[in-house]
């Protein structure tokens, strides 16, 4: 089910950052209980300008520059939610959200459960995440596994401009806390919207197949989300020349996880590669590979492979291109999917 | 001598336009804890309030004893007693209006009960059948908070939200002396002061954080002094003097409600019992210290003051104790009934709408429970 939220065709956001800003604006206009708070979100409009103009339009009480304190930002958001507001919190960068983890894990994620449903936490935590923008240390982490491992949180990551708008509206409307991961390096990616289409709000928890199969000789599913989706699409394009028919599943939501869409695709193709930037060991790919294996074992022609960041602290910017999974690594993995013919015991022991 | 005054230091023009933002002096606490009982000021306290405080103190002392006994009987997993600190608990429970909010820590069950919570519901967390046994909205009491100081920013956020909505709601947040060292304490006080939020912070300085004495917790002159750095007034009060705690809190609540912003109150008191039933307090404090504090007991202080004003006689004391005894008997009876738990509730309040994963897991548990019931049925036949 996808809902249209108005057909204002006046000016479509051109970039993901603008689409996010537009989603905040529309949500604030539609619901006076929506409040934006964070560091530099007011006068400056956020370091990525996502909140640009909100303080001007809605006043500083609705879009608030807070003191520089992530636990304080999220902790006060808990109290605001207790009193019926819908706080949308901005963490300035992925690695700077860590001071707020105690509030997140001990209260935001559990308050509904603790109070037997009496105290929901309709908080959206926006986290600019991931690398590829040449940031110095602490500006490029992919922290999704910490959030995924915390029951009570929803975790979403858009890959397209339209999804950025739609998913953020859905996150703000959700009665549960949502960790909204904004792929930094897609902030300036351009719109894929047609000018007169109404914005769509996809429900949280639904994956989508992008670039569905085109009938090549060998098929596989690339499972991805956020900044790795464009990488997978590019790889799918490149692999077509090699006779591969790659279906790209954009998860959009890590929690809840859409087993149905993922498994439907894997059952069709018989092969799967999970692609993400976060470190591979103990990373999201392990969970996804296990789920796929448990559900699609008899359909699989090869083990589910993972293409992930190395198991290292995020590298300095001049080296990050060696760390981030790119098209070549995805294609290498795809080549390794020819299990029965090429992956003999000898090559496995290599 | 400042850095700029050091010999040879390059001295540019003075920094333009800098001056302290506020005069710190009015924010500073007195160095002596404020007292009412046993002073001339006691004569001005209303008889009704004094009598009410007395009844609640006596009942509170009995409540602490009963809950501690329940741990020995295995009915409570743990109980952090507030024996000795009842004056703070009672004043905190009584000082708020219905529309106000109380943010207790794990030690503050009594404050919640004084505010009107059913004592059994207040003990659910400690009994272990659910994390919070009450709807926080029913009495405007946030869930008892276990991670130290994390409830403080919640209080600030709620008070701030209420003010944005135009409601004259005040939040009173309780924290221990150890909790003041946590980062959340700092962040909460700073937010409260910057936002001018209608919050009152009450630090119950009971001398110890489990075993660590205040001297190892902070080098500040007093915990109330910390207020000044945030730009809010700090008040130091005798935490065993129920009338004084009530008065200081009432003033702070009044100030917050009137738009005067937050206040930090430090109540100097003492934890007579061990940290919890699991703690051995003899390892870190001498009996003589405990005895000295027993001589400054909150109930005795209040009874003396009431007798001075002929508001209480032996008969009154007996009546208060009997009423407390009935309260304890009722609590005992109800706590000895086994709570009825539904394991399927485990999946009910994780999300507003159950996820696919949780639906599968709920089905698994359902099947396990049905199988168990089937086995049990066979055994009976
Ligand atoms: C964040 C956190 N760290 C550690 C603990 C374990 N702990 C429980 S009570 C306590 C001491 C608290 O002392 P204080 O704040 O003075 O409160 P009191 O127990 O004296 O009321 C500690 C360390 C905890 N509950 N939360």
XYZ file of C-alpha atoms and ligand atoms in Angstrom:
757
model
C 0.000 0.000 0.000
C 1.391 3.339 -1.017
C -0.351 6.563 -0.154
C -0.306 9.787 -2.102
C 0.197 12.796 0.123
C -0.783 15.648 -2.143
C -0.126 16.648 -5.674
C 1.673 19.916 -5.158
C 3.487 20.123 -8.424
C 4.788 23.628 -7.837
C 8.437 22.827 -7.285
C 9.707 19.308 -6.997
C 12.811 18.922 -4.894
C 15.772 18.390 -7.144
C 18.173 16.659 -4.766
C 17.827 14.198 -1.912
C 18.758 16.881 0.626
C 15.989 19.096 -0.714
C 13.508 16.227 -0.706
C 14.292 15.570 2.944
C 13.834 19.237 3.744
C 10.569 19.257 1.877
C 9.383 16.209 3.809
C 10.175 17.950 7.099
C 8.404 21.063 5.966
C 5.301 19.236 4.794
C 5.181 17.150 7.965
C 5.477 20.256 10.144
C 2.784 22.021 8.175
C 0.474 19.033 8.395
C 0.957 18.350 12.101
C 1.728 21.024 14.713
C 3.142 18.405 17.057
C 6.129 17.820 14.768
C 9.216 19.549 16.187
C 12.714 19.555 14.722
C 15.681 19.818 17.055
C 19.411 19.401 16.825
C 22.712 21.175 16.449
C 22.687 24.017 13.926
C 19.300 23.052 12.502
C 17.871 26.550 12.975
C 19.574 29.611 11.588
C 22.104 27.622 9.597
C 19.602 25.097 8.294
C 21.791 22.150 9.253
C 25.304 21.491 8.027
C 23.759 19.741 5.005
C 21.010 22.381 4.720
C 18.292 19.780 5.117
C 16.445 21.947 7.646
C 16.948 25.112 5.655
C 14.153 27.625 6.159
C 12.239 25.636 8.778
C 13.054 27.939 11.687
C 12.059 30.905 9.575
C 8.760 29.372 8.552
C 7.756 27.652 11.794
C 9.662 29.608 14.435
C 12.445 28.595 16.761
C 10.077 26.699 19.035
C 9.358 24.232 16.208
C 12.871 24.090 14.742
C 15.277 24.471 17.610
C 19.027 24.948 17.818
C 19.915 22.922 20.878
C 23.006 23.000 23.049
C 25.744 20.759 21.720
C 24.842 17.538 23.470
C 23.518 14.452 21.702
C 22.313 12.642 24.819
C 20.556 15.826 25.847
C 18.947 16.208 22.439
C 17.589 12.689 22.388
C 16.822 12.638 26.110
C 14.753 15.802 25.937
C 13.069 14.422 22.822
C 11.927 11.490 24.970
C 10.269 13.905 27.385
C 8.721 15.847 24.520
C 7.310 12.631 23.094
C 5.937 11.774 26.532
C 3.970 15.002 26.362
C 2.527 14.308 22.928
C 4.996 15.926 20.559
C 6.641 14.242 17.572
C 10.297 15.208 17.764
C 12.491 14.856 14.702
C 16.061 14.860 15.918
C 19.079 15.548 13.739
C 22.380 13.955 14.660
C 24.986 15.993 12.851
C 27.058 13.012 11.684
C 26.845 9.242 12.186
C 29.719 8.950 14.655
C 28.465 11.867 16.735
C 25.286 10.004 17.579
C 27.215 7.690 19.895
C 26.886 9.868 23.023
C 23.114 9.481 22.638
C 23.175 5.677 22.516
C 22.213 5.230 26.116
C 19.066 7.291 25.673
C 18.361 5.443 22.450
C 18.890 1.925 23.703
C 17.695 2.309 27.291
C 14.686 4.548 26.712
C 13.703 5.417 23.149
C 13.643 1.792 22.035
C 12.014 0.457 25.202
C 9.569 3.006 26.527
C 6.571 1.547 24.679
C 7.465 -1.923 25.895
C 8.238 -0.824 29.441
C 4.879 0.938 29.781
C 2.831 -1.783 28.088
C 2.063 0.502 25.192
C 1.020 3.504 27.314
C 3.998 5.605 26.269
C 4.883 5.309 22.607
C 7.986 7.129 21.353
C 7.147 8.702 18.000
C 10.674 10.027 17.553
C 12.544 10.185 14.256
C 16.322 10.261 14.541
C 17.889 11.524 11.324
C 21.461 10.317 10.939
C 23.553 11.428 7.958
C 25.506 8.226 7.475
C 28.083 6.425 5.388
C 31.165 7.464 3.490
C 32.223 8.531 0.082
C 32.246 12.263 0.731
C 35.885 12.584 1.742
C 35.057 13.283 5.343
C 37.687 13.188 8.069
C 37.474 10.624 10.840
C 34.074 10.267 12.568
C 32.198 11.616 9.533
C 31.663 8.440 7.522
C 30.575 5.598 9.805
C 27.900 3.084 8.865
C 26.344 2.363 12.249
C 23.208 0.529 11.126
C 24.051 -2.743 12.816
C 23.962 -1.117 16.274
C 20.488 0.194 15.563
C 19.330 -3.055 13.938
C 20.448 -5.003 16.979
C 18.207 -2.931 19.248
C 14.634 -4.240 19.382
C 12.049 -1.468 19.429
C 13.651 0.674 16.728
C 12.764 0.873 13.083
C 15.734 1.398 10.784
C 15.337 2.786 7.280
C 17.688 4.062 4.600
C 16.460 5.619 1.365
C 18.380 5.282 -1.880
C 16.369 7.558 -4.137
C 15.147 11.122 -3.935
C 11.505 10.057 -4.012
C 12.032 7.498 -1.247
C 13.887 10.061 0.828
C 10.768 12.198 0.800
C 8.287 9.364 1.237
C 10.151 7.402 3.874
C 10.812 10.490 5.971
C 7.114 11.345 5.950
C 6.363 7.758 6.938
C 9.007 7.864 9.676
C 7.610 11.058 11.175
C 4.080 9.652 11.028
C 5.162 6.419 12.691
C 4.155 5.921 16.311
C 7.433 4.091 16.860
C 10.971 5.444 16.911
C 12.641 5.397 13.515
C 16.356 5.637 12.841
C 16.434 7.413 9.536
C 19.779 6.851 7.841
C 20.520 9.482 5.233
C 23.207 8.364 2.780
C 25.451 11.407 2.774
C 26.914 10.794 -0.602
C 23.450 10.705 -2.171
C 22.444 14.063 -0.650
C 23.168 15.735 -3.954
C 21.837 13.001 -6.181
C 19.215 14.343 -8.552
C 15.503 13.697 -8.540
C 13.918 10.822 -10.335
C 10.488 12.374 -9.960
C 8.248 13.357 -12.789
C 7.109 16.892 -12.224
C 3.418 16.221 -11.878
C 3.360 12.977 -9.899
C 2.162 13.232 -6.296
C 4.702 12.363 -3.634
C 4.349 8.815 -2.438
C 4.736 7.527 1.084
C 5.880 3.915 0.976
C 5.105 2.004 4.146
C 8.117 1.295 6.331
C 9.151 -2.329 5.975
C 8.637 -2.804 2.256
C 11.543 -3.484 -0.071
C 11.392 -2.750 -3.773
C 12.932 -4.421 -6.810
C 14.878 -1.978 -8.925
C 16.143 -2.995 -12.313
C 14.239 -6.287 -12.517
C 15.552 -9.176 -14.555
C 15.938 -8.896 -18.304
C 16.203 -12.577 -19.185
C 19.970 -13.165 -19.298
C 21.533 -16.598 -19.110
C 22.502 -16.532 -15.437
C 20.455 -14.732 -12.817
C 21.237 -13.356 -9.370
C 19.785 -10.965 -6.804
C 21.801 -8.065 -5.442
C 20.417 -7.140 -2.015
C 21.295 -3.651 -0.891
C 20.145 -0.384 0.668
C 21.081 3.268 0.904
C 24.293 4.361 -0.786
C 25.074 0.905 -2.171
C 21.932 0.727 -4.275
C 23.297 2.915 -7.089
C 26.485 0.827 -6.996
C 24.432 -2.330 -7.481
C 22.422 -0.796 -10.288
C 25.611 0.137 -12.059
C 26.996 -3.357 -11.524
C 23.800 -4.868 -12.904
C 24.161 -2.758 -16.011
C 27.795 -3.793 -16.456
C 27.036 -7.478 -15.828
C 24.413 -7.587 -18.518
C 27.182 -7.546 -21.091
C 28.573 -10.689 -19.462
C 25.279 -12.481 -19.840
C 24.169 -11.920 -16.253
C 20.644 -11.005 -15.383
C 20.830 -9.139 -12.057
C 17.856 -8.077 -10.024
C 18.549 -5.338 -7.483
C 16.467 -5.402 -4.317
C 16.533 -2.052 -2.529
C 15.606 -2.949 1.045
C 14.706 0.634 2.042
C 13.963 -0.722 5.501
C 16.299 -2.901 7.562
C 13.862 -3.170 10.474
C 11.276 -4.417 9.808
C 12.901 -6.643 7.234
C 10.968 -7.561 4.111
C 11.718 -11.282 3.849
C 8.933 -11.688 1.327
C 10.295 -9.432 -1.412
C 13.867 -10.558 -0.857
C 13.038 -14.256 -0.904
C 10.693 -13.958 -3.864
C 13.571 -12.507 -5.835
C 16.132 -15.057 -4.640
C 13.767 -17.922 -5.431
C 13.499 -16.532 -8.953
C 17.210 -16.073 -9.467
C 18.710 -18.779 -7.234
C 21.688 -16.642 -6.285
C 22.248 -13.658 -4.011
C 24.867 -11.106 -3.041
C 24.381 -8.678 -0.170
C 26.123 -5.346 -0.627
C 26.714 -2.714 2.046
C 29.351 -0.271 3.283
C 29.329 -1.344 6.925
C 32.016 -3.770 8.060
C 31.234 -7.315 6.982
C 32.069 -9.175 10.186
C 29.019 -9.072 12.424
C 27.463 -6.777 9.865
C 23.982 -6.560 8.364
C 25.004 -8.886 5.507
C 25.468 -11.815 7.851
C 21.935 -11.470 9.156
C 20.524 -11.078 5.676
C 22.480 -14.029 4.282
C 21.307 -16.222 7.137
C 17.671 -15.259 6.621
C 17.901 -15.933 2.893
C 19.622 -19.264 3.445
C 17.052 -20.374 6.004
C 14.171 -19.547 3.711
C 15.501 -20.294 0.237
C 18.011 -23.094 0.757
C 16.577 -25.380 -1.880
C 16.465 -22.593 -4.427
C 20.062 -21.535 -3.972
C 22.629 -22.454 -6.605
C 25.459 -20.919 -4.594
C 26.112 -19.643 -1.076
C 24.844 -16.152 -0.359
C 27.861 -13.887 -0.707
C 28.608 -10.619 0.987
C 30.335 -7.568 -0.369
C 31.004 -5.215 2.509
C 33.404 -2.658 3.845
C 36.573 -4.090 5.371
C 36.573 -4.907 9.067
C 38.497 -1.766 9.905
C 37.723 1.589 11.479
C 36.523 3.833 8.687
C 39.644 4.803 6.758
C 41.005 8.281 6.117
C 39.446 10.002 3.121
C 42.395 9.466 0.778
C 42.022 5.726 1.217
C 38.273 5.339 1.416
C 37.907 4.341 -2.216
C 39.825 1.168 -1.379
C 37.398 0.401 1.418
C 34.005 1.166 -0.060
C 32.430 -1.668 -2.009
C 32.391 -0.514 -5.607
C 31.121 -1.934 -8.875
C 34.196 -4.110 -9.419
C 33.878 -5.879 -6.100
C 30.222 -6.522 -6.744
C 31.060 -7.947 -10.174
C 33.771 -10.150 -8.652
C 31.224 -11.556 -6.268
C 28.793 -12.122 -9.090
C 31.469 -14.056 -10.949
C 31.996 -16.215 -7.861
C 28.340 -17.161 -7.951
C 29.053 -19.631 -10.747
C 29.475 -22.111 -7.965
C 28.938 -25.496 -9.551
C 31.249 -24.905 -12.518
C 34.032 -22.721 -11.232
C 34.182 -22.856 -7.454
C 35.790 -26.254 -7.014
C 37.327 -27.494 -3.814
C 40.692 -26.513 -5.160
C 39.725 -22.910 -5.705
C 38.012 -22.747 -2.335
C 41.230 -23.809 -0.625
C 43.259 -21.287 -2.559
C 47.475 36.566 37.610
C 45.797 35.717 34.346
C 47.594 34.356 31.321
C 47.467 37.746 29.707
C 49.116 39.381 32.704
C 52.131 37.112 32.713
C 55.395 38.949 32.127
C 56.265 39.091 28.495
C 52.832 37.960 27.396
C 51.665 39.671 24.289
C 48.753 41.800 25.327
C 46.396 42.849 22.588
C 43.436 45.077 23.212
C 40.993 43.523 25.709
C 38.378 41.207 24.221
C 35.580 43.371 22.907
C 32.362 43.544 24.818
C 32.849 40.590 27.105
C 31.119 40.575 30.453
C 29.605 37.896 32.675
C 26.081 37.082 31.499
C 24.566 37.164 34.944
C 25.468 38.067 38.492
C 26.359 34.732 40.048
C 25.759 35.750 43.662
C 21.964 35.289 43.837
C 22.298 31.826 42.326
C 24.716 30.565 44.974
C 23.387 28.265 47.672
C 23.858 28.961 51.362
C 26.655 26.850 52.734
C 24.465 25.656 55.640
C 21.533 23.404 54.727
C 18.235 25.233 55.186
C 16.190 24.080 58.202
C 12.700 24.705 59.492
C 12.006 22.127 62.190
C 13.502 23.078 65.530
C 13.802 26.722 64.441
C 11.441 29.634 64.875
C 10.308 29.146 61.273
C 8.496 25.948 62.290
C 5.790 28.066 63.915
C 4.771 29.406 60.499
C 4.158 26.043 58.846
C 0.494 25.165 58.561
C -0.683 22.518 61.056
C -2.376 20.616 58.243
C 0.829 20.310 56.287
C 2.836 19.235 59.319
C 0.271 16.588 60.221
C 0.059 15.342 56.672
C 3.852 15.108 56.425
C 3.922 13.175 59.675
C 1.336 10.607 58.594
C 3.143 10.073 55.301
C 6.549 9.754 56.976
C 5.308 7.127 59.385
C 3.567 5.234 56.616
C 6.647 5.610 54.400
C 8.961 4.192 57.039
C 6.633 1.207 57.410
C 6.439 0.825 53.645
C 10.233 0.654 53.403
C 10.365 -1.954 56.159
C 7.636 -4.008 54.530
C 9.191 -3.915 51.075
C 12.568 -4.899 52.538
C 10.886 -7.823 54.319
C 9.312 -8.860 51.025
C 12.787 -9.253 49.503
C 13.677 -11.673 52.298
C 10.548 -13.647 51.549
C 11.523 -13.828 47.897
C 8.545 -11.731 46.833
C 10.666 -8.884 45.506
C 13.822 -9.474 43.475
C 15.401 -6.394 45.004
C 14.387 -3.300 46.942
C 16.434 -0.120 47.225
C 15.178 1.220 50.533
C 14.660 4.914 51.227
C 14.679 4.473 54.995
C 16.150 7.650 56.425
C 15.307 9.556 53.254
C 11.538 9.562 53.747
C 11.374 13.314 54.228
C 12.653 13.867 50.674
C 10.357 11.194 49.287
C 7.275 12.507 51.027
C 7.945 16.142 50.184
C 8.557 15.244 46.535
C 5.360 13.214 46.421
C 3.243 15.954 47.980
C 4.592 19.147 46.484
C 3.220 18.799 42.949
C -0.192 19.592 41.489
C -2.091 16.839 39.681
C -1.082 18.158 36.269
C 2.628 18.161 37.148
C 5.008 15.274 36.502
C 7.328 13.347 38.779
C 10.453 11.668 37.326
C 11.683 9.152 39.886
C 14.804 7.026 39.970
C 14.798 3.368 41.047
C 14.988 4.372 44.737
C 11.953 6.611 44.626
C 9.023 4.200 44.834
C 7.885 5.899 48.020
C 7.624 9.299 46.335
C 5.480 7.674 43.648
C 3.267 6.016 46.274
C 2.873 9.284 48.159
C 1.786 10.839 44.891
C -1.025 8.319 44.752
C 0.323 5.280 42.945
C -0.906 1.877 44.076
C 2.031 0.459 46.086
C 1.776 -2.903 44.356
C 1.914 -1.271 40.923
C 4.887 0.769 42.091
C 6.737 -2.423 43.030
C 6.163 -4.327 39.787
C 9.574 -3.379 38.372
C 11.273 -4.690 41.502
C 9.121 -7.808 41.704
C 10.006 -8.614 38.133
C 6.691 -9.218 36.418
C 6.897 -6.176 34.151
C 9.239 -3.204 33.752
C 6.641 -0.706 34.848
C 3.448 -1.633 36.616
C 1.526 1.524 35.912
C 0.401 3.828 33.162
C 2.645 6.875 33.587
C -0.178 9.179 32.510
C -2.514 8.018 35.265
C -0.643 9.841 38.049
C 1.845 11.712 35.924
C 4.719 9.648 37.231
C 7.337 8.561 34.691
C 8.487 4.953 34.943
C 10.984 4.353 37.762
C 14.294 4.908 35.984
C 17.189 2.506 36.457
C 20.036 3.926 34.308
C 21.346 6.776 36.439
C 20.372 10.361 35.576
C 18.812 9.463 32.234
C 15.383 10.526 33.492
C 16.597 14.097 33.946
C 16.602 15.100 30.256
C 13.182 13.442 29.955
C 11.876 15.768 32.646
C 13.356 18.746 30.823
C 11.848 17.689 27.501
C 8.430 17.129 28.989
C 8.415 20.421 30.862
C 9.621 22.195 27.733
C 6.911 20.559 25.619
C 4.246 21.498 28.144
C 5.382 25.101 28.111
C 5.354 25.166 24.292
C 1.758 23.950 24.458
C 0.873 26.704 26.907
C 0.283 24.385 29.881
C 1.665 25.508 33.243
C 3.046 22.077 34.052
C 6.136 21.595 36.207
C 8.384 18.523 36.198
C 10.180 17.409 39.346
C 13.110 15.070 38.702
C 14.855 13.048 41.403
C 18.461 11.907 41.271
C 21.064 10.626 43.723
C 24.432 12.147 44.557
C 26.223 9.560 42.407
C 23.918 10.332 39.499
C 25.156 13.925 39.423
C 28.435 12.672 37.971
C 26.742 11.241 34.886
C 26.837 13.178 31.633
C 23.058 13.215 31.425
C 22.915 15.265 34.640
C 25.014 17.928 32.996
C 23.131 17.874 29.733
C 19.758 18.013 31.453
C 20.664 20.968 33.653
C 22.184 22.811 30.745
C 19.170 22.278 28.491
C 16.813 23.242 31.311
C 18.635 26.494 31.972
C 19.067 27.428 28.303
C 15.430 26.627 27.529
C 14.252 28.166 30.784
C 12.261 24.981 31.310
C 9.918 24.641 34.301
C 11.860 21.862 35.992
C 13.001 21.264 39.530
C 15.923 18.902 40.101
C 16.083 17.317 43.529
C 19.367 15.637 44.403
C 19.002 13.326 47.371
C 22.514 13.352 48.696
C 22.427 10.286 50.915
C 26.186 10.128 51.290
C 26.940 7.160 49.071
C 26.633 5.823 45.570
C 26.478 2.171 46.564
C 29.824 2.260 48.425
C 31.449 5.389 47.029
C 31.274 8.393 49.378
C 30.505 11.876 48.154
C 34.137 12.959 48.567
C 35.109 10.522 45.824
C 32.196 11.594 43.668
C 32.812 15.309 43.436
C 35.196 18.039 44.507
C 32.505 20.705 44.380
C 31.768 22.662 47.590
C 28.276 21.171 47.481
C 26.154 19.586 44.785
C 23.876 22.612 44.943
C 26.844 24.743 43.884
C 26.778 23.025 40.505
C 23.666 25.014 39.657
C 25.553 28.278 39.297
C 27.575 27.072 36.355
C 24.372 26.424 34.450
C 22.827 29.736 35.381
C 20.150 28.490 37.754
C 19.790 28.900 41.503
C 21.087 26.164 43.781
C 19.432 25.487 47.142
C 20.867 23.404 49.936
C 18.383 21.909 52.384
C 18.348 19.529 55.338
C 16.953 16.451 53.673
C 15.697 15.001 56.955
C 13.598 18.064 57.700
C 10.364 17.333 55.881
C 9.016 20.851 56.363
C 12.194 22.402 54.989
C 12.366 20.109 51.952
C 8.697 20.731 51.246
C 9.142 24.477 51.519
C 12.227 24.660 49.332
C 10.638 22.439 46.695
C 7.372 24.380 46.849
C 9.254 27.613 46.227
C 11.155 26.066 43.324
C 7.952 24.649 41.820
C 6.249 28.010 42.223
C 9.161 29.742 40.575
C 9.175 27.287 37.669
C 5.422 27.585 37.182
C 5.667 31.349 37.134
C 8.218 31.284 34.327
C 11.281 31.630 36.552
C 13.078 28.604 35.097
C 14.733 25.616 36.724
C 16.196 25.159 40.205
C 18.667 22.630 41.546
C 17.939 21.518 45.097
C 20.357 19.401 47.096
C 18.841 17.654 50.087
C 21.452 16.417 52.531
C 20.232 13.145 53.985
C 21.444 9.641 54.764
C 20.616 6.159 53.615
C 20.088 4.191 56.827
C 19.642 0.820 55.144
C 22.146 -0.734 52.783
C 22.060 0.233 49.093
C 19.760 -2.728 48.447
C 19.223 -6.033 50.191
C 22.152 -7.356 48.119
C 24.609 -4.846 49.605
C 26.831 -5.126 52.696
C 27.054 -1.569 54.004
C 29.430 -2.480 56.836
C 32.213 -2.746 54.284
C 32.244 0.971 53.593
C 30.837 2.836 56.601
C 31.139 2.597 60.373
C 28.137 1.908 62.606
C 28.903 5.104 64.506
C 28.152 7.129 61.395
C 24.817 5.401 60.949
C 23.987 5.938 64.609
C 24.782 9.642 64.372
C 22.307 9.966 61.521
C 19.683 7.929 63.378
C 19.806 10.676 65.997
C 18.767 13.101 63.250
C 15.816 11.008 62.157
C 13.201 12.679 59.957
C 10.274 11.233 61.900
C 11.631 12.201 65.307
C 12.432 15.711 64.077
C 8.860 16.139 62.910
C 7.245 14.533 65.960
C 9.199 16.849 68.255
C 8.057 19.856 66.270
C 4.443 18.698 66.288
C 4.508 18.049 70.028
C 6.074 21.481 70.580
C 3.030 23.003 68.923
C 0.664 20.578 70.661
C -0.382 19.187 67.310
C 0.514 15.642 68.295
C 0.304 13.496 71.425
C 0.982 9.815 72.203
C -2.467 8.977 70.945
C -1.750 10.706 67.602
C 1.512 8.848 67.206
C -0.243 5.563 67.945
C -2.991 6.329 65.408
C -0.431 7.125 62.700
C 1.435 3.892 63.388
C -1.732 1.805 63.388
C -2.794 3.250 60.092
C 0.672 2.500 58.684
C 0.382 -1.052 60.027
C -2.916 -1.579 58.192
C -1.340 -0.234 55.020
C 1.574 -2.660 55.376
C -0.730 -5.612 56.088
C -2.714 -4.861 52.957
C 0.475 -4.565 50.900
C 1.751 -7.854 52.334
C -1.436 -9.702 51.518
C -1.557 -8.420 47.984
C 2.134 -9.004 47.344
C 1.796 -12.599 48.477
C -0.589 -13.314 45.633
C 1.245 -14.680 42.615
C 0.981 -12.301 39.686
C -0.785 -13.736 36.648
C 1.484 -13.336 33.633
C 0.734 -13.909 29.988
C 3.942 -14.811 28.129
C 2.318 -13.839 24.833
C 2.422 -10.243 26.062
C 6.154 -10.351 25.342
C 5.400 -9.593 21.715
C 2.656 -7.079 22.299
C 4.412 -3.799 23.015
C 7.589 -3.883 20.969
C 6.131 -1.935 18.059
C 2.768 -0.342 17.353
C 2.271 -2.937 14.634
C 3.876 -6.344 15.060
C 6.626 -7.009 12.525
C 6.779 -10.189 10.443
C 9.688 -11.425 12.537
C 7.748 -10.969 15.758
C 4.651 -12.645 14.290
C 6.745 -15.715 13.524
C 8.325 -15.710 16.959
C 4.958 -15.260 18.676
C 3.634 -18.261 16.765
C 6.650 -20.256 17.924
C 6.072 -19.389 21.569
C 2.324 -20.064 21.219
C 3.116 -23.537 19.912
C 5.587 -24.146 22.745
C 3.027 -23.041 25.318
C 0.339 -25.227 23.767
C 2.681 -28.195 23.765
C 3.552 -27.528 27.413
C -0.130 -27.329 28.295
C -0.704 -30.580 26.435
C 2.083 -32.299 28.391
C 0.708 -30.980 31.649
C -2.761 -32.210 30.663
C -1.392 -35.696 30.030
C 0.267 -35.749 33.430
C -3.015 -34.910 35.129
C -4.943 -37.693 33.449
C 24.264 4.357 34.180
C 24.320 3.482 35.393
N 25.518 3.052 35.861
C 25.573 2.242 36.928
C 24.430 1.837 37.559
C 24.510 0.859 38.742
N 24.122 1.580 39.982
C 22.878 1.471 40.473
S 22.635 2.462 41.781
C 24.219 3.034 41.736
C 24.653 4.077 42.725
C 23.808 5.297 42.620
O 24.123 6.202 43.599
P 23.338 7.547 43.795
O 23.128 8.233 42.491
O 24.023 8.317 44.851
O 21.887 7.104 44.258
P 21.493 6.301 45.556
O 21.618 4.836 45.228
O 22.387 6.718 46.652
O 20.079 6.671 45.789
C 24.919 2.425 40.702
C 26.347 2.667 40.426
C 23.210 2.312 37.055
N 22.035 2.005 37.612
N 23.177 3.131 35.983
